Coordinates of C-alpha atoms in Angstrom, one line a residue:
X280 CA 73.9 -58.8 -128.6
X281 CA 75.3 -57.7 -125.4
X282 CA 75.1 -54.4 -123.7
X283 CA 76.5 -52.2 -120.7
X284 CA 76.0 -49.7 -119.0
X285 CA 79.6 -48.6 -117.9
X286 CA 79.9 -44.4 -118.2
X287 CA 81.3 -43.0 -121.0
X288 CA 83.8 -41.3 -119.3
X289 CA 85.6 -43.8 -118.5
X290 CA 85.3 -45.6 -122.1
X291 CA 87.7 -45.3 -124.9
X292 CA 86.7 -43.8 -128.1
X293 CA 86.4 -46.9 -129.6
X294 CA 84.1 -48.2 -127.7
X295 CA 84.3 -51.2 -125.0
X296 CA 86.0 -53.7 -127.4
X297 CA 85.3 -57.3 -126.0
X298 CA 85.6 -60.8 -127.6
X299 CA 84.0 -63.8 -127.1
X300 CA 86.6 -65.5 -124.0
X301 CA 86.4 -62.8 -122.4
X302 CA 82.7 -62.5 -122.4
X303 CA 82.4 -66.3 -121.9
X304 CA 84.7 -65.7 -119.0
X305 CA 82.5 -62.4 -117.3
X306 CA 79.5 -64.5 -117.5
X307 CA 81.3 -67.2 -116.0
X308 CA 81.9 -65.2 -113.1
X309 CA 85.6 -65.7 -113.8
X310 CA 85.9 -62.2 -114.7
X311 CA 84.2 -59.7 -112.2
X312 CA 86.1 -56.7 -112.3
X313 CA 86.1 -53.8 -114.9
X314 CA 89.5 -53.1 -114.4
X315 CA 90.8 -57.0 -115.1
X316 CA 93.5 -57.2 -117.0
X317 CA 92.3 -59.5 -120.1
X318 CA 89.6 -56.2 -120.6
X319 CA 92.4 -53.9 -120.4
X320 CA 94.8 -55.9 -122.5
X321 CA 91.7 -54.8 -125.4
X322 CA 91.0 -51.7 -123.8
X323 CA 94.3 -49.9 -122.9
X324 CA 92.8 -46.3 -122.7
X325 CA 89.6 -47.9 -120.5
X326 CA 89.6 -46.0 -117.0
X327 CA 87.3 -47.7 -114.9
X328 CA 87.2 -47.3 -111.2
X329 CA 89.6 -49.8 -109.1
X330 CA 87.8 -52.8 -108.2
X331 CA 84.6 -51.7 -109.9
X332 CA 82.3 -54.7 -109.5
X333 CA 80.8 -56.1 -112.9
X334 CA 77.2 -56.5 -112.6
X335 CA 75.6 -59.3 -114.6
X336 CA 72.3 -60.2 -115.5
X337 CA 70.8 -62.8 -117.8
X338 CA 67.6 -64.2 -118.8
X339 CA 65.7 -66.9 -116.6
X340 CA 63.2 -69.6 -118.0
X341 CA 63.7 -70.5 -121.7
X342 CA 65.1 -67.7 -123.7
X343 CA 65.6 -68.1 -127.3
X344 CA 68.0 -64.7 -126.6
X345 CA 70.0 -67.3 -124.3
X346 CA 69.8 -69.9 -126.3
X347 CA 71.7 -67.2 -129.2
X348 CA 74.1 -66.1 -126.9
X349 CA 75.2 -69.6 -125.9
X350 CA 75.2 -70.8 -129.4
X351 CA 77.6 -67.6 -130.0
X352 CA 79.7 -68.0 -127.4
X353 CA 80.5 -72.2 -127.6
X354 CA 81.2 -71.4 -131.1
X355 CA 83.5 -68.5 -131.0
X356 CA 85.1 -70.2 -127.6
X357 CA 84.6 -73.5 -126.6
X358 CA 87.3 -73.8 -124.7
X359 CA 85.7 -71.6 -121.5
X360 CA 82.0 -72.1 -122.9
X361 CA 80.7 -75.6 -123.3
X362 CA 76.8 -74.6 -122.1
X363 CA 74.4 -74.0 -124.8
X364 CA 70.7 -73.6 -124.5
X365 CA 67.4 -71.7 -123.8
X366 CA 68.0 -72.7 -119.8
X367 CA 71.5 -73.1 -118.0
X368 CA 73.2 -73.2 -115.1
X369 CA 74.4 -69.2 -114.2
X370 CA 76.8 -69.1 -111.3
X371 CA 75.2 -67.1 -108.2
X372 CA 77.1 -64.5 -108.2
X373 CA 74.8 -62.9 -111.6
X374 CA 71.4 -61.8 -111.1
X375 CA 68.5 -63.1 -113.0
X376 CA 65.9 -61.1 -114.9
X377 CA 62.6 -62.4 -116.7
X378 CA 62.0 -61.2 -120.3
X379 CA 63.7 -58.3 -122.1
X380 CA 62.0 -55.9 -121.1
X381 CA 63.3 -56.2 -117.5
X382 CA 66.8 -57.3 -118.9
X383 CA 66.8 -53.1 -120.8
X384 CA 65.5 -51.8 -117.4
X385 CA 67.9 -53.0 -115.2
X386 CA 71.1 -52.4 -117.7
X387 CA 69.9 -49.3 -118.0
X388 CA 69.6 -48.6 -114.4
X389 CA 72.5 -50.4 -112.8
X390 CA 76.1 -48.6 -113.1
X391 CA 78.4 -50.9 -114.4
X392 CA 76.0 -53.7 -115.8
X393 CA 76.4 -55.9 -118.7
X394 CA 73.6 -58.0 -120.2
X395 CA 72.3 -59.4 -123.4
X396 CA 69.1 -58.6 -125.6
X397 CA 68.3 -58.8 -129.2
X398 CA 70.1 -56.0 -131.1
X399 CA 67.3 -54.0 -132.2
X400 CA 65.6 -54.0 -129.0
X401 CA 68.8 -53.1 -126.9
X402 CA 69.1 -49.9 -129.3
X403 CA 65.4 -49.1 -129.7
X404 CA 66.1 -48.5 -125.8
X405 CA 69.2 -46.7 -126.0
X406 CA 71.8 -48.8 -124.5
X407 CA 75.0 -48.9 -125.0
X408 CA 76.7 -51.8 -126.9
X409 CA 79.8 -53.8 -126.5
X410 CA 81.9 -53.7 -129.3
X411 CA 82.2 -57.5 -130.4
X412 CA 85.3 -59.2 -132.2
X413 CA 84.0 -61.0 -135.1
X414 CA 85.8 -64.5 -136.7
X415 CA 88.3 -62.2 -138.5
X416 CA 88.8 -59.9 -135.9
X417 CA 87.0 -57.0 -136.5
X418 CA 85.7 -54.8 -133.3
X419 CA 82.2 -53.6 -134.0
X420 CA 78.9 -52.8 -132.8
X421 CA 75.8 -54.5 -135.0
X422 CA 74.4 -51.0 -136.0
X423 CA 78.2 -51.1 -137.1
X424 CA 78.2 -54.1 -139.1
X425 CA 74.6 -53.9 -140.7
X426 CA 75.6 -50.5 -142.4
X427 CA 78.5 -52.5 -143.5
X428 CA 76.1 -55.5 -145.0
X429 CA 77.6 -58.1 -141.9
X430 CA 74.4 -59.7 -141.5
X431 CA 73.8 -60.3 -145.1
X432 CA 77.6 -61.6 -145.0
X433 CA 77.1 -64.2 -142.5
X434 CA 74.0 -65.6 -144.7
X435 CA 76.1 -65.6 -147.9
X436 CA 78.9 -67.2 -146.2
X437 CA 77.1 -70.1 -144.4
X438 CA 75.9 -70.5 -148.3
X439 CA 79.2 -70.9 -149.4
X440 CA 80.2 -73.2 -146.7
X441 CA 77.5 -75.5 -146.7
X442 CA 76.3 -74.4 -143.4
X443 CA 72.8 -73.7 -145.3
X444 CA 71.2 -76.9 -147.1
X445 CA 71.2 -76.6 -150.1
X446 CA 68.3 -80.0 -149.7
X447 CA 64.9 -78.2 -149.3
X448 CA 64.3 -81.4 -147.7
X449 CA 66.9 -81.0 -145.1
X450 CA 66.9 -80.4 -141.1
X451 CA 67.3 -76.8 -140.4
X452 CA 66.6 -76.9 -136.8
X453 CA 70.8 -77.3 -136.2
X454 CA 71.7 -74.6 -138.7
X455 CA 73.2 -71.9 -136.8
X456 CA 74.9 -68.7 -138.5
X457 CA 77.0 -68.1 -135.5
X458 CA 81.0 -66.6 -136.1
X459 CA 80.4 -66.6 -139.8
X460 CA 84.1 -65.3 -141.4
X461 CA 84.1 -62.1 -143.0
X462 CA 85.6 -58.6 -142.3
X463 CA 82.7 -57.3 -141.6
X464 CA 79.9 -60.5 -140.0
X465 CA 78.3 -59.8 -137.4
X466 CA 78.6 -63.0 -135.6
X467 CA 75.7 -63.5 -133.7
X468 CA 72.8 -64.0 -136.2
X469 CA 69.9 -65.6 -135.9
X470 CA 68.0 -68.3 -138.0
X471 CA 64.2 -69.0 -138.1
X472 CA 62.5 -70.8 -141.1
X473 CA 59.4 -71.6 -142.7
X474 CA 58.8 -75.7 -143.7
X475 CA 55.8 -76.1 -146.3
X476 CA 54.1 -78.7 -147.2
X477 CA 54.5 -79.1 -151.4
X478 CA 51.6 -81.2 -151.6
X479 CA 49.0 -78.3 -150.6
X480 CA 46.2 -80.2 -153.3
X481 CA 43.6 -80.8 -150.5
X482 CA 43.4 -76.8 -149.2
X483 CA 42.0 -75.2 -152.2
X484 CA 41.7 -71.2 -151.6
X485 CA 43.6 -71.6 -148.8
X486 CA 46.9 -73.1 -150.8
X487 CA 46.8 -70.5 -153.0
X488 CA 47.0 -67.8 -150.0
X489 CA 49.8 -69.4 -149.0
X490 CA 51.9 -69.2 -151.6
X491 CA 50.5 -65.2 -152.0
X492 CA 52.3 -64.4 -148.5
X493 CA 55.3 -66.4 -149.1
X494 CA 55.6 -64.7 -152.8
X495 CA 55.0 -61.6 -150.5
X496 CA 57.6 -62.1 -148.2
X497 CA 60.6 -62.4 -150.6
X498 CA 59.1 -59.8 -153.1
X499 CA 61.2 -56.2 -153.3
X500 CA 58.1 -55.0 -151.3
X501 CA 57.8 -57.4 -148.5
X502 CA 61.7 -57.1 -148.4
X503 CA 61.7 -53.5 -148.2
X504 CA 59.3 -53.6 -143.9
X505 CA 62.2 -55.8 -143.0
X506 CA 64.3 -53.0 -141.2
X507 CA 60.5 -51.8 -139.8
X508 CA 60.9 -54.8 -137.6
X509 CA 64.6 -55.0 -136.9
X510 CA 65.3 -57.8 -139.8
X511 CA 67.5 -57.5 -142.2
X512 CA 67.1 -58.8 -146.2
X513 CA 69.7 -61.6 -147.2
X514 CA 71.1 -61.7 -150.4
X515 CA 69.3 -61.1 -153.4
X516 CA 69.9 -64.4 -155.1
X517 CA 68.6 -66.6 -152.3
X518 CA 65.3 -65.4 -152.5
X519 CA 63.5 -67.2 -155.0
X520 CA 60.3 -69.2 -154.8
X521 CA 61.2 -71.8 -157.5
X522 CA 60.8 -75.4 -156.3
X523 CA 63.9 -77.6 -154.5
X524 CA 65.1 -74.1 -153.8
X525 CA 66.7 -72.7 -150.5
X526 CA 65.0 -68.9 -149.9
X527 CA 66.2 -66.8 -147.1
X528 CA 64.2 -64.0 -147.0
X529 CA 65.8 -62.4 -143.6
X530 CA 69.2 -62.6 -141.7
X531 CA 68.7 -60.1 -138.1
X532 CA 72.0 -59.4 -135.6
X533 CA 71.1 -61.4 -132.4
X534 CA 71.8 -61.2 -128.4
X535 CA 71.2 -61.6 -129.0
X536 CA 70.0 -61.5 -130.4
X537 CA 69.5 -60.0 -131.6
X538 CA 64.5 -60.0 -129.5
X539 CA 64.5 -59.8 -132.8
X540 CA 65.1 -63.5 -135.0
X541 CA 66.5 -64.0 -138.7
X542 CA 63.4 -65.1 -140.6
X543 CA 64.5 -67.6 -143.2
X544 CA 61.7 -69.0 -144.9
X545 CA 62.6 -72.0 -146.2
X546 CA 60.1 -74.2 -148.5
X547 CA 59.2 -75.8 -151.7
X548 CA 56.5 -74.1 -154.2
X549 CA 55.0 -75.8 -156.7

């Protein structure tokens, strides 16, 4: 998700309300003031200093948290973001951090900063997050939308549409769950999946573990460390170990990202 650190005094009670162009646009370095007037077109009660600089920082190397973000953002508006990946091009007017640690520490200590980090992480460390316009136009924050059940939306949804595979067969590695409709979806969610071998004949003790962890995972139990860790359980009738069956076990808010990924294990059980 993305975060701030602009002071509260000068913030609505709402929130900062942003969506996704004019995000693309900030880190774009299109935007670069707080007092522009696309953010005060969405934030008419915003009071930030004339001129007040925006600060921006993203990740450097490969960042599965950039990768997210990208995804989000070329979805939601592809007509100012066209970049998506782990590595991009930044202009030079942002400033460059390694890991997320480092992203939190410098948000947190820079006035006036926006960044991105995985949900949990970014509020684990008390920062301040932008409220994000979702598909149907809904101003949030994730803490927001997972009390709401928007994470769990955005898996049911991409079920509906097709956006899943149904084929446990299929290529996941393109599936993203990114500006999902719904009132409430969070739109930046994550995906990460499990691919098992059926024919598990040849490992003996070892087979039979395996399918022990991955009964584990999508068990009441297992379901129930999930928020533990940041994840969130996807809908009840998705999990199922039954053979030639899609099982999503986890959907997790992402900046991001929420960081923290969606665990989807997907497999077939004999």
């Amino acid at each position: 998700s993305f975060f701030h650190n602009v002071p509260d005094s000068t913030l609505p009670s709402t929130g900062l309300n942003l969506d996704a162009c004019v995000i693309a646009d900030i880190f774009n370095a299109v935007i670069t003031t707080w007092d522009h007037d696309d953010i005060m077109a969405i934030n008419p009660n915003f009071t930030p200093p004339a001129g007040e600089p925006i600060v921006v920082y993203h990740r450097t190397y490969g960042s599965s948290t950039t990768k997210g973000i990208t995804q989000y953002l070329a979805a939601a508006c592809p007509d100012k973001w066209t970049q998506v990946g782990s590595t991009i091009d930044w202009p030079a007017s942002t400033v460059a951090v390694e890991g997320s640690g480092e992203m939190s520490s410098m948000i947190s200590s820079t006035p006036y900063a926006i960044g991105y980090i995985d949900s949990g992480h970014g509020h684990d460390d008390g920062l301040s997050e932008i409220e994000l316009k979702n598909l149907d136009g809904t101003y949030q924050s994730s803490t927001e939308s997972i009390a709401r059940g928007g994470v769990q939306a955005a898996a049911e949804e991409a079920l509906a549409l097709g956006v899943m595979p149904s084929d446990p067969a299929a290529d996941f590695s393109q599936v993203s769950l990114h500006n999902m409709p719904g009132e409430y979806t969070w739109p930046i969610v994550a995906v990460s999946y499990l691919y098992v071998d059926k024919d598990q004949s040849a490992n003996g003790e070892t087979a039979a573990l395996l399918y022990a962890f991955i009964q584990f995972v999508i068990s009441d139990v297992g379901q129930e460390l999930l928020g533990e860790y940041n994840f969130e359980s996807a809908p009840a009738d998705t999990a199922s170990p039954r053979p030639g069956r899609n099982a999503v076990a986890a959907a997790d808010a992402r900046t991001p990202p929420v960081g923290g990924a969606s665990v989807t294990p997907r497999f077939s059980a004999r």
